[in-house]
Amino acid sequence: MAIRNIRVEGDPILNKKSREVTEMTDRNRELIEDMLDTMYDANGVGLAAPQVGVLKRIVVIDVTEDGDSPIVLINPEIIEKDGTQTGAEGCLSVPGKSGTVTRANHVKVRALNEDMQPFELEGTELLARAIQHELDHLEGVLYTSKVEGELTSTEKEEE
Ligand code: NI
């Protein structure tokens, strides 16, 4: 178990496209465990591998309050999306900020699990938002490029 350094906006790795994972190795297993530890440690609801400096198509998500339902998506692809939701979004790589982003309200994603077995996952609202946000990271896209209006500071709330 290890907490990795989270890269912040301005680090060029966050704007690069990640590569597909072709096999589950000890190194990838360790990366996934560390990503989960890092996400929970930072009180985030999702984290993508490029945020810890690794350009692999892996994301972890947990939108539950208790943080007891980790989701691991490897080589994820959105295969269905519908509806819209407009709301506040933040990112561990853009600390202390939040902004309004419109996303699909429902998505269905196809991915591989940690045993490299395919599965599908459906989500609405916060889970759908987290899936879309994290998949954007794999394309080198930060939510700040999709914000409507100004980014606002959340620093006071965090204190
Ligand atoms: Ni993010």
GROMACS .gro file of C-alpha atoms and ligand atoms in nm:
model
  160
    1MET     CA    1   0.000   0.000   0.000
    2ALA     CA    2   0.137   0.332  -0.101
    3ILE     CA    3   0.016   0.682  -0.160
    4ARG     CA    4   0.145   0.825  -0.486
    5ASN     CA    5   0.203   1.187  -0.574
    6ILE     CA    6  -0.091   1.345  -0.755
    7ARG     CA    7   0.015   1.550  -1.058
    8VAL     CA    8  -0.143   1.892  -1.078
    9GLU     CA    9  -0.260   2.108  -1.368
   10GLY     CA   10   0.039   2.241  -1.560
   11ASP     CA   11   0.212   1.902  -1.556
   12PRO     CA   12   0.224   1.804  -1.926
   13ILE     CA   13   0.149   1.437  -1.851
   14LEU     CA   14  -0.211   1.538  -1.773
   15ASN     CA   15  -0.258   1.644  -2.136
   16LYS     CA   16  -0.131   1.319  -2.289
   17LYS     CA   17  -0.333   1.028  -2.417
   18SER     CA   18  -0.297   0.705  -2.218
   19ARG     CA   19  -0.217   0.364  -2.369
   20GLU     CA   20  -0.426   0.048  -2.351
   21VAL     CA   21  -0.337  -0.212  -2.091
   22THR     CA   22  -0.253  -0.542  -2.264
   23GLU     CA   23  -0.189  -0.771  -1.967
   24MET     CA   24  -0.231  -0.778  -1.593
   25THR     CA   25   0.112  -0.772  -1.436
   26ASP     CA   26   0.229  -0.737  -1.077
   27ARG     CA   27   0.326  -0.383  -1.168
   28ASN     CA   28  -0.027  -0.304  -1.288
   29ARG     CA   29  -0.182  -0.466  -0.979
   30GLU     CA   30   0.039  -0.253  -0.760
   31LEU     CA   31  -0.053   0.057  -0.959
   32ILE     CA   32  -0.426  -0.013  -0.910
   33GLU     CA   33  -0.384  -0.071  -0.535
   34ASP     CA   34  -0.183   0.250  -0.504
   35MET     CA   35  -0.440   0.443  -0.709
   36LEU     CA   36  -0.716   0.331  -0.471
   37ASP     CA   37  -0.507   0.421  -0.166
   38THR     CA   38  -0.423   0.758  -0.319
   39MET     CA   39  -0.786   0.834  -0.411
   40TYR     CA   40  -0.917   0.746  -0.064
   41ASP     CA   41  -0.634   0.932   0.107
   42ALA     CA   42  -0.724   1.246  -0.091
   43ASN     CA   43  -1.100   1.200  -0.032
   44GLY     CA   44  -1.159   1.186  -0.407
   45VAL     CA   45  -1.437   1.002  -0.588
   46GLY     CA   46  -1.215   0.901  -0.878
   47LEU     CA   47  -0.860   0.890  -1.002
   48ALA     CA   48  -0.706   0.812  -1.339
   49ALA     CA   49  -0.357   0.665  -1.388
   50PRO     CA   50  -0.212   0.974  -1.561
   51GLN     CA   51  -0.288   1.168  -1.242
   52VAL     CA   52  -0.019   0.960  -1.071
   53GLY     CA   53   0.211   0.996  -1.371
   54VAL     CA   54   0.135   0.669  -1.551
   55LEU     CA   55  -0.006   0.683  -1.905
   56LYS     CA   56  -0.218   0.367  -1.884
   57ARG     CA   57  -0.591   0.337  -1.944
   58ILE     CA   58  -0.687   0.260  -1.584
   59VAL     CA   59  -0.929   0.450  -1.363
   60VAL     CA   60  -1.060   0.392  -1.012
   61ILE     CA   61  -1.388   0.534  -0.884
   62ASP     CA   62  -1.581   0.523  -0.559
   63VAL     CA   63  -1.875   0.761  -0.525
   64THR     CA   64  -2.011   0.607  -0.202
   65GLU     CA   65  -2.002   0.805   0.120
   66ASP     CA   66  -1.841   0.519   0.312
   67GLY     CA   67  -1.580   0.462   0.045
   68ASP     CA   68  -1.641   0.089   0.046
   69SER     CA   69  -1.734   0.026  -0.317
   70PRO     CA   70  -1.423   0.063  -0.531
   71ILE     CA   71  -1.469   0.032  -0.906
   72VAL     CA   72  -1.170  -0.045  -1.127
   73LEU     CA   73  -1.203   0.019  -1.501
   74ILE     CA   74  -0.931  -0.093  -1.740
   75ASN     CA   75  -0.945   0.018  -2.105
   76PRO     CA   76  -1.292   0.164  -2.045
   77GLU     CA   77  -1.518   0.276  -2.328
   78ILE     CA   78  -1.850   0.453  -2.305
   79ILE     CA   79  -2.096   0.255  -2.517
   80GLU     CA   80  -2.415   0.443  -2.432
   81LYS     CA   81  -2.493   0.785  -2.296
   82ASP     CA   82  -2.810   0.986  -2.259
   83GLY     CA   83  -2.968   1.276  -2.080
   84THR     CA   84  -2.782   1.571  -1.937
   85GLN     CA   85  -2.683   1.695  -1.594
   86THR     CA   86  -2.527   2.027  -1.510
   87GLY     CA   87  -2.343   2.061  -1.182
   88ALA     CA   88  -2.029   2.134  -0.989
   89GLU     CA   89  -1.720   1.933  -1.061
   90GLY     CA   90  -1.371   1.925  -0.914
   91CYS     CA   91  -1.052   1.730  -0.971
   92LEU     CA   92  -0.768   1.616  -0.745
   93SER     CA   93  -0.530   1.754  -1.009
   94VAL     CA   94  -0.688   2.099  -0.983
   95PRO     CA   95  -0.685   2.145  -0.605
   96GLY     CA   96  -0.905   2.402  -0.438
   97LYS     CA   97  -1.117   2.472  -0.746
   98SER     CA   98  -1.455   2.377  -0.877
   99GLY     CA   99  -1.658   2.459  -1.183
  100THR     CA  100  -1.985   2.389  -1.356
  101VAL     CA  101  -1.981   2.117  -1.621
  102THR     CA  102  -2.261   1.963  -1.825
  103ARG     CA  103  -2.234   1.587  -1.872
  104ALA     CA  104  -2.455   1.300  -1.979
  105ASN     CA  105  -2.682   1.194  -1.693
  106HIS     CA  106  -2.658   0.824  -1.771
  107VAL     CA  107  -2.374   0.625  -1.920
  108LYS     CA  108  -2.300   0.262  -1.986
  109VAL     CA  109  -1.934   0.169  -1.994
  110ARG     CA  110  -1.755  -0.144  -2.110
  111ALA     CA  111  -1.421  -0.221  -1.946
  112LEU     CA  112  -1.193  -0.495  -1.821
  113ASN     CA  113  -1.166  -0.583  -1.453
  114GLU     CA  114  -0.846  -0.664  -1.265
  115ASP     CA  115  -0.852  -1.017  -1.410
  116MET     CA  116  -0.875  -0.864  -1.759
  117GLN     CA  117  -1.232  -0.994  -1.792
  118PRO     CA  118  -1.480  -0.772  -1.975
  119PHE     CA  119  -1.779  -0.633  -1.790
  120GLU     CA  120  -2.032  -0.354  -1.828
  121LEU     CA  121  -2.127  -0.089  -1.576
  122GLU     CA  122  -2.414   0.158  -1.582
  123GLY     CA  123  -2.428   0.476  -1.385
  124THR     CA  124  -2.640   0.784  -1.341
  125GLU     CA  125  -2.585   1.123  -1.180
  126LEU     CA  126  -2.264   1.135  -0.971
  127LEU     CA  127  -2.139   0.795  -1.090
  128ALA     CA  128  -2.204   0.890  -1.453
  129ARG     CA  129  -2.026   1.221  -1.398
  130ALA     CA  130  -1.726   1.048  -1.236
  131ILE     CA  131  -1.700   0.795  -1.520
  132GLN     CA  132  -1.702   1.069  -1.785
  133HIS     CA  133  -1.457   1.285  -1.591
  134GLU     CA  134  -1.210   1.000  -1.535
  135LEU     CA  135  -1.232   0.876  -1.896
  136ASP     CA  136  -1.151   1.228  -2.012
  137HIS     CA  137  -0.825   1.204  -1.816
  138LEU     CA  138  -0.727   0.905  -2.033
  139GLU     CA  139  -0.759   1.133  -2.338
  140GLY     CA  140  -0.553   1.405  -2.173
  141VAL     CA  141  -0.857   1.623  -2.110
  142LEU     CA  142  -0.916   1.812  -1.786
  143TYR     CA  143  -1.262   1.927  -1.680
  144THR     CA  144  -1.131   2.283  -1.675
  145SER     CA  145  -1.156   2.282  -2.056
  146LYS     CA  146  -1.530   2.210  -2.026
  147VAL     CA  147  -1.624   2.450  -1.749
  148GLU     CA  148  -1.913   2.686  -1.810
  149GLY     CA  149  -1.827   3.025  -1.666
  150GLU     CA  150  -1.552   3.076  -1.410
  151LEU     CA  151  -1.366   2.830  -1.195
  152THR     CA  152  -1.444   2.908  -0.834
  153SER     CA  153  -1.225   2.865  -0.530
  154THR     CA  154  -1.333   2.603  -0.277
  155GLU     CA  155  -1.049   2.667  -0.036
  156LYS     CA  156  -1.267   2.819   0.234
  157GLU     CA  157  -1.501   2.522   0.231
  158GLU     CA  158  -1.210   2.284   0.265
  159GLU     CA  159  -1.082   2.460   0.577
  160NI      NI  160  -0.988   1.460  -1.231
   0.00000   0.00000   0.00000
